[in-house]
Amino acid sequence: MNRKIIGSILIAALLGVGVWMFFQSPFSSSTQQALPAGVQQDGISITNLEKPKAGDRPVKTFDLTAKEMTWKINESKEVEAWTYNGKVPGEAIHVTEGDYVKVRLKNELDVPVTIHWHGMILPNQMDGVPGLTQDAVQPGDTFTYEFIANDAGTYWYHSHQHSSKQVDKGLYGPFIIEEKEKKFEKDQTYILDEWAVNQEKQSLANMGGMMMGSMSGDGEADTKQMYDTLTVNGKSGSSIQPLELEVGETTRLRFVNAGYRQHRLVFPKGSMKILATDAEDVKQVGESINTLEIAPGERIDVAFTKEKKGQEVIGEDPQLQNANQMKIPVVSKQKESNSDINDLNVANATSVGSSTSKGSEQLLFDKVPETDVSYQMDLSMGMNMGEGMVFQINEEVFPGYPYDSCERRGHR
Ligand SMILES: [Cu+2]
């Protein structure tokens, strides 16, 4: 480990809460464990820590190559994407609880990358946070991640190097840890995302020109207003692969939101039950719901049953922008007539509480615990000199201290 990293670690430890705040972005779920208190005490650098050992566990090995690809979103839209193994989302990784996982990352891009395993509790040096837990993997270099897949559930992986740009350009994929005994025979993962296709075209046309503010000139969109295309597993609209299911059949559906926008998915009424949020099993009690609000970075698993004959649809709430582009048709192999299409019914939609996180709390606890201290954090976008659009907490950007302007309430 170089001195720069040790420096970063010391600064990180000193800044404490400030760094914690920074890494609480939707794209770094488990990095609060990255503050390496042990480093100062015994002087061992994270990168020299001993790797986990496979023992007699089954070893599952995967190769992921980060590379550029022209990715076809549908018949008329394509983007210059950054991918793991030439696909968006990247190669799906399925392992079984208890497996020892080895992932060899090769970087064929001309920028450094890493892989962060979103939601997984891992040994620090496998967490994929450049400058904190590893050096970023340079162009042409490789790095092998090794860890035990401990807790069954839905996770995803993504680059953590300049993640606002690299995840946006497609460097993400599903990571599924299956239970030793699967509860559902059928199992399908859907990763939601949004793209700035038209901006990319304009930006390519203006290559070398002066692009101001929110446009970096290479297709990266920094503001959510610029996203004009919604995708499910990298495809949009009629290019989205239908879900094949017979009437009465139940499947596990795993949803991951890899984008910057909250999505609200509407299901046919009475067809869906929540199984887990963020890889934590939940028990859905009370009234049936048919709307899922899924925040950036969040994962929600549901059991879905095809109740009706004919084609059904799971899709973005039609009241939201570009909703038509995010529709998963549910079809049976038997021939169906067009008159049998059962489209989304928003009028009957009931959501999971007023926001997803509140809903998750309600799902996770029989009685939601009362808080002692609460902070108000207003998330917004602002303009910064030299940087263009920035994400802010209480109008501060890292390393600012957003609590200064926070109202601290109810402290005992
Ligand atoms: Cu993440």
XYZ file of C-alpha atoms and ligand atoms in Angstrom:
413
model
C 0.000 0.000 0.000
C 1.371 3.370 -0.839
C 1.703 6.399 1.415
C -1.157 8.127 -0.292
C -3.537 5.423 0.829
C -2.256 5.418 4.386
C -2.735 9.173 4.311
C -6.278 8.741 3.109
C -6.990 6.279 5.881
C -5.729 8.617 8.583
C -7.743 11.463 7.166
C -10.724 9.169 6.914
C -10.445 8.179 10.549
C -10.130 11.812 11.606
C -13.039 12.963 9.560
C -15.111 10.123 10.953
C -18.693 11.009 10.493
C -17.953 13.201 7.495
C -16.483 10.299 5.582
C -19.275 8.049 6.751
C -21.731 10.495 5.247
C -19.795 10.576 2.000
C -19.832 6.835 1.620
C -23.508 6.570 2.436
C -24.270 7.349 -1.180
C -26.561 4.867 -2.922
C -23.519 3.301 -4.485
C -21.596 2.332 -1.424
C -23.651 0.349 0.976
C -21.113 -1.382 3.141
C -18.266 1.080 3.158
C -18.848 2.376 6.648
C -16.898 -0.712 7.696
C -14.053 0.630 5.597
C -12.775 2.909 8.353
C -9.851 0.813 9.425
C -9.259 1.548 13.072
C -6.871 -1.410 13.306
C -4.525 0.172 10.812
C -3.346 2.842 13.196
C -2.872 0.423 16.078
C -0.767 -2.283 14.506
C 0.391 -0.652 11.289
C -0.863 -3.372 8.948
C -2.144 -2.017 5.690
C -5.503 -3.255 4.460
C -4.065 -4.587 1.230
C -1.655 -6.798 3.192
C -4.333 -8.347 5.354
C -4.613 -12.087 4.969
C -7.137 -13.272 2.417
C -10.069 -15.352 3.575
C -9.530 -19.118 3.231
C -11.658 -21.471 1.186
C -11.213 -24.465 3.496
C -13.460 -27.221 2.219
C -16.024 -24.870 0.746
C -16.981 -25.216 -2.908
C -14.921 -22.688 -4.894
C -16.751 -20.756 -7.633
C -14.579 -18.764 -10.029
C -15.700 -16.000 -12.369
C -13.932 -13.733 -14.836
C -15.107 -10.193 -15.372
C -13.485 -7.992 -17.993
C -14.214 -4.295 -17.933
C -14.444 -3.098 -21.533
C -16.155 -0.638 -23.804
C -19.088 -1.761 -25.979
C -21.669 -0.246 -28.237
C -24.780 -1.364 -26.383
C -28.117 -1.621 -28.166
C -30.892 -0.456 -25.828
C -33.592 -1.105 -28.435
C -34.083 -0.990 -32.207
C -33.292 2.717 -32.445
C -31.116 3.547 -29.452
C -27.554 2.636 -28.705
C -24.939 3.955 -26.301
C -21.190 3.708 -25.859
C -21.303 1.704 -22.651
C -18.647 0.550 -20.208
C -19.397 -3.059 -19.361
C -18.319 -6.115 -17.432
C -17.980 -8.853 -20.099
C -19.573 -6.835 -22.894
C -23.081 -6.835 -21.406
C -25.363 -4.415 -19.630
C -25.959 -5.412 -16.906
C -22.637 -7.192 -16.528
C -22.383 -10.977 -16.389
C -24.823 -12.328 -13.786
C -23.083 -14.078 -10.897
C -25.072 -16.791 -9.127
C -23.550 -18.639 -6.186
C -24.890 -20.680 -3.295
C -24.766 -19.705 0.357
C -21.463 -20.880 1.819
C -19.545 -20.914 -1.478
C -16.031 -19.493 -1.676
C -16.134 -16.953 -4.512
C -13.210 -15.841 -6.670
C -13.756 -13.071 -9.197
C -10.866 -12.161 -11.477
C -11.294 -8.608 -12.723
C -9.387 -7.625 -15.840
C -9.421 -3.990 -16.881
C -9.480 -3.376 -20.640
C -10.787 0.172 -20.313
C -8.444 3.129 -20.491
C -9.504 4.322 -17.036
C -8.993 2.629 -13.635
C -11.892 0.573 -12.220
C -12.790 -1.569 -9.176
C -15.673 -3.775 -8.077
C -17.687 -3.037 -4.979
C -20.072 -5.768 -3.810
C -23.128 -3.761 -2.938
C -24.755 -4.852 0.308
C -22.308 -7.598 1.182
C -20.439 -7.728 4.453
C -16.906 -8.537 3.365
C -13.334 -8.499 4.608
C -12.161 -4.930 4.200
C -9.630 -5.532 1.440
C -12.335 -7.073 -0.792
C -14.737 -4.146 -0.532
C -13.519 -2.446 -3.715
C -13.247 1.160 -2.553
C -10.301 2.766 -4.354
C -8.046 4.867 -2.161
C -9.422 3.261 0.995
C -9.480 -0.518 0.725
C -7.468 -1.094 -2.457
C -5.646 0.693 -5.247
C -7.882 1.091 -8.281
C -7.201 -1.520 -10.981
C -5.253 0.290 -13.696
C -5.806 -0.184 -17.459
C -4.372 -3.567 -18.464
C -4.141 -4.786 -14.844
C -6.032 -7.503 -13.006
C -7.240 -7.982 -9.439
C -8.818 -11.026 -7.835
C -11.583 -10.621 -5.294
C -12.004 -13.567 -2.911
C -14.627 -13.987 -0.252
C -17.187 -16.289 1.288
C -20.770 -15.815 0.142
C -22.340 -15.855 3.568
C -25.870 -14.558 3.521
C -28.356 -15.600 0.851
C -30.059 -12.733 -0.941
C -30.046 -10.269 -3.813
C -26.936 -8.121 -4.187
C -25.308 -6.300 -7.065
C -21.815 -5.334 -7.988
C -20.494 -2.141 -9.544
C -17.356 -0.116 -9.992
C -16.531 2.198 -7.124
C -14.003 4.255 -9.047
C -15.683 7.525 -10.059
C -18.895 5.610 -9.547
C -21.238 8.464 -10.461
C -19.878 8.115 -13.976
C -18.842 4.465 -14.215
C -22.078 2.996 -12.865
C -23.956 5.414 -15.105
C -22.108 4.068 -18.125
C -22.985 0.453 -17.338
C -20.348 -0.970 -14.962
C -22.746 -2.971 -12.809
C -24.249 -6.451 -12.632
C -26.330 -8.799 -10.469
C -24.786 -10.857 -7.675
C -27.188 -13.460 -6.360
C -26.530 -15.718 -3.382
C -29.020 -18.532 -3.530
C -30.240 -20.427 -0.480
C -28.938 -23.980 -0.107
C -32.506 -25.115 -0.555
C -34.238 -22.871 -3.027
C -37.755 -21.821 -2.105
C -38.763 -21.069 -5.686
C -38.050 -23.084 -8.763
C -38.248 -20.031 -10.997
C -36.109 -17.039 -10.186
C -35.480 -13.906 -12.243
C -33.482 -10.713 -11.659
C -34.394 -7.303 -13.081
C -31.994 -4.381 -12.864
C -33.596 -0.990 -13.418
C -31.631 1.942 -14.802
C -31.950 5.111 -16.827
C -29.789 6.530 -19.614
C -29.146 9.859 -21.292
C -29.186 8.568 -24.883
C -30.024 11.821 -26.626
C -27.469 13.737 -24.603
C -24.855 11.190 -25.559
C -25.588 11.771 -29.243
C -25.411 15.537 -28.839
C -22.293 15.194 -26.813
C -20.566 13.039 -29.427
C -21.520 15.582 -32.062
C -19.982 18.275 -29.910
C -16.856 16.329 -29.093
C -14.098 18.725 -28.273
C -16.536 21.594 -28.031
C -17.196 23.541 -24.902
C -19.861 21.747 -22.948
C -20.933 23.616 -19.882
C -22.282 22.706 -16.494
C -24.061 19.418 -16.416
C -22.449 17.900 -19.491
C -19.012 16.440 -19.304
C -18.721 15.936 -23.040
C -18.430 12.152 -22.938
C -22.026 11.086 -22.557
C -22.112 11.234 -18.805
C -25.202 12.918 -17.494
C -24.871 14.517 -14.104
C -28.464 15.496 -13.596
C -31.430 13.237 -13.463
C -33.453 15.544 -15.713
C -31.297 14.491 -18.619
C -32.189 10.820 -18.504
C -34.522 10.153 -21.389
C -34.472 6.358 -21.557
C -35.511 3.786 -18.948
C -34.137 0.254 -19.065
C -34.809 -3.137 -17.509
C -31.759 -5.388 -17.779
C -30.226 -2.959 -20.275
C -33.203 -2.984 -22.640
C -35.997 -0.487 -23.151
C -39.662 -0.674 -24.201
C -40.562 -3.549 -26.500
C -36.980 -4.848 -26.357
C -37.474 -5.891 -22.724
C -37.577 -9.655 -22.499
C -41.025 -10.937 -21.435
C -41.393 -13.049 -18.301
C -42.785 -16.477 -19.207
C -45.183 -17.859 -16.642
C -48.296 -20.054 -16.731
C -51.468 -19.166 -14.846
C -51.110 -20.219 -11.211
C -47.301 -20.396 -11.357
C -45.221 -18.431 -8.829
C -41.723 -17.062 -9.373
C -39.227 -15.141 -7.295
C -38.466 -11.755 -8.848
C -35.441 -9.816 -7.674
C -35.439 -6.098 -8.456
C -32.337 -3.928 -8.211
C -32.314 -0.187 -8.840
C -28.932 0.694 -10.368
C -30.083 4.146 -11.501
C -30.372 7.545 -9.862
C -34.129 7.757 -9.878
C -36.652 6.160 -7.626
C -38.892 3.822 -9.619
C -42.445 2.817 -8.796
C -43.434 -0.535 -10.219
C -47.098 -1.483 -10.491
C -48.096 -5.167 -10.460
C -51.404 -6.807 -11.354
C -53.563 -6.625 -8.225
C -53.169 -9.448 -5.730
C -50.256 -10.994 -7.631
C -47.283 -9.980 -5.515
C -45.873 -10.485 -2.026
C -42.645 -8.932 -0.731
C -40.047 -11.516 0.335
C -36.983 -9.415 1.145
C -35.603 -5.901 1.061
C -31.856 -5.378 0.724
C -31.216 -9.116 1.148
C -33.059 -9.192 4.467
C -36.068 -11.521 4.580
C -39.272 -9.773 5.547
C -42.751 -10.940 6.393
C -45.475 -9.079 4.633
C -48.510 -8.872 6.855
C -51.766 -7.005 6.464
C -53.237 -5.699 3.255
C -52.012 -6.816 -0.106
C -49.993 -4.271 -2.057
C -49.330 -4.053 -5.752
C -46.905 -1.148 -5.979
C -43.206 -1.230 -5.183
C -41.208 1.905 -4.635
C -37.573 1.118 -5.177
C -34.940 3.688 -4.317
C -31.525 4.045 -6.001
C -29.250 1.234 -4.851
C -32.105 -0.712 -3.286
C -33.006 -4.366 -3.852
C -36.479 -5.801 -3.330
C -37.441 -9.459 -3.808
C -41.044 -10.481 -4.365
C -43.015 -13.649 -4.996
C -45.092 -13.086 -8.100
C -47.977 -15.298 -9.227
C -49.650 -15.100 -12.600
C -53.302 -14.909 -11.651
C -55.022 -14.204 -14.954
C -55.067 -15.625 -18.416
C -53.609 -13.474 -21.124
C -50.693 -11.100 -21.147
C -50.126 -9.104 -17.976
C -47.689 -6.285 -17.279
C -45.337 -5.306 -14.471
C -44.174 -1.780 -15.115
C -43.363 1.751 -14.067
C -46.345 3.702 -12.737
C -47.881 5.192 -15.918
C -48.080 8.565 -14.187
C -44.289 8.802 -14.222
C -42.183 10.128 -17.088
C -41.312 7.666 -19.886
C -43.197 4.916 -18.047
C -43.936 3.132 -21.322
C -40.263 2.286 -21.652
C -40.232 0.260 -18.423
C -42.770 -2.524 -18.873
C -42.127 -6.210 -18.358
C -44.733 -8.271 -20.227
C -45.822 -11.432 -18.412
C -46.811 -14.068 -20.954
C -47.675 -17.739 -20.971
C -46.475 -20.081 -23.662
C -50.064 -20.750 -24.706
C -51.278 -18.597 -27.587
C -52.995 -15.474 -26.391
C -55.244 -13.095 -28.219
C -54.700 -9.360 -28.007
C -58.032 -8.882 -26.302
C -56.598 -10.746 -23.320
C -54.020 -8.071 -22.479
C -54.380 -6.912 -18.885
C -52.513 -3.642 -18.586
C -51.390 -1.771 -15.518
C -54.070 -0.628 -13.178
C -52.808 2.421 -11.341
C -56.140 3.291 -9.802
C -55.835 0.223 -7.589
C -52.197 0.672 -6.711
C -51.306 0.646 -3.026
C -47.768 1.543 -2.176
C -45.415 0.312 0.547
C -45.924 3.137 2.979
C -45.323 6.717 1.951
C -41.718 6.032 1.016
C -39.747 2.877 0.469
C -37.461 3.206 3.451
C -40.393 3.712 5.738
C -41.997 0.733 4.109
C -38.876 -1.353 4.678
C -38.838 -0.419 8.341
C -42.435 -1.424 8.668
C -41.650 -4.696 6.993
C -38.557 -5.408 9.080
C -39.932 -4.669 12.551
C -43.164 -5.765 14.203
C -42.981 -2.503 16.091
C -40.814 0.200 14.535
C -38.398 1.386 17.273
C -38.610 4.998 18.377
C -35.606 7.170 17.645
C -33.655 9.145 20.267
C -32.046 11.558 17.878
C -33.104 12.621 14.438
C -31.408 14.692 11.808
C -32.915 16.368 8.841
C -30.943 15.885 5.658
C -32.121 17.645 2.557
C -30.714 16.099 -0.578
C -30.422 18.410 -3.526
C -28.395 19.253 -6.583
C -26.449 22.441 -6.918
C -23.892 24.149 -9.072
C -20.254 24.216 -8.048
C -17.569 26.373 -9.600
C -15.433 24.210 -11.845
C -17.334 20.992 -11.154
C -20.725 21.724 -12.647
C -23.676 19.949 -11.065
C -23.045 18.376 -7.660
C -25.090 16.338 -5.197
C -25.510 18.074 -1.841
C -26.616 17.299 1.696
C -28.032 20.382 3.378
C -26.403 22.371 0.607
C -22.939 21.077 1.490
C -20.664 18.843 -0.573
C -17.929 16.565 0.728
C -15.853 17.249 2.789
C -18.235 19.855 4.167
C -19.988 18.987 7.401
C -23.706 18.895 6.712
C -24.719 18.571 10.374
C -23.778 22.194 11.034
C -26.967 23.260 9.439
C -28.917 20.309 10.808
C -31.588 20.608 13.351
C -30.925 18.135 16.120
C -34.158 17.107 17.722
C -35.315 15.048 20.660
C -31.872 14.328 22.125
C -32.030 12.783 25.544
Cu -23.275 0.131 -4.200
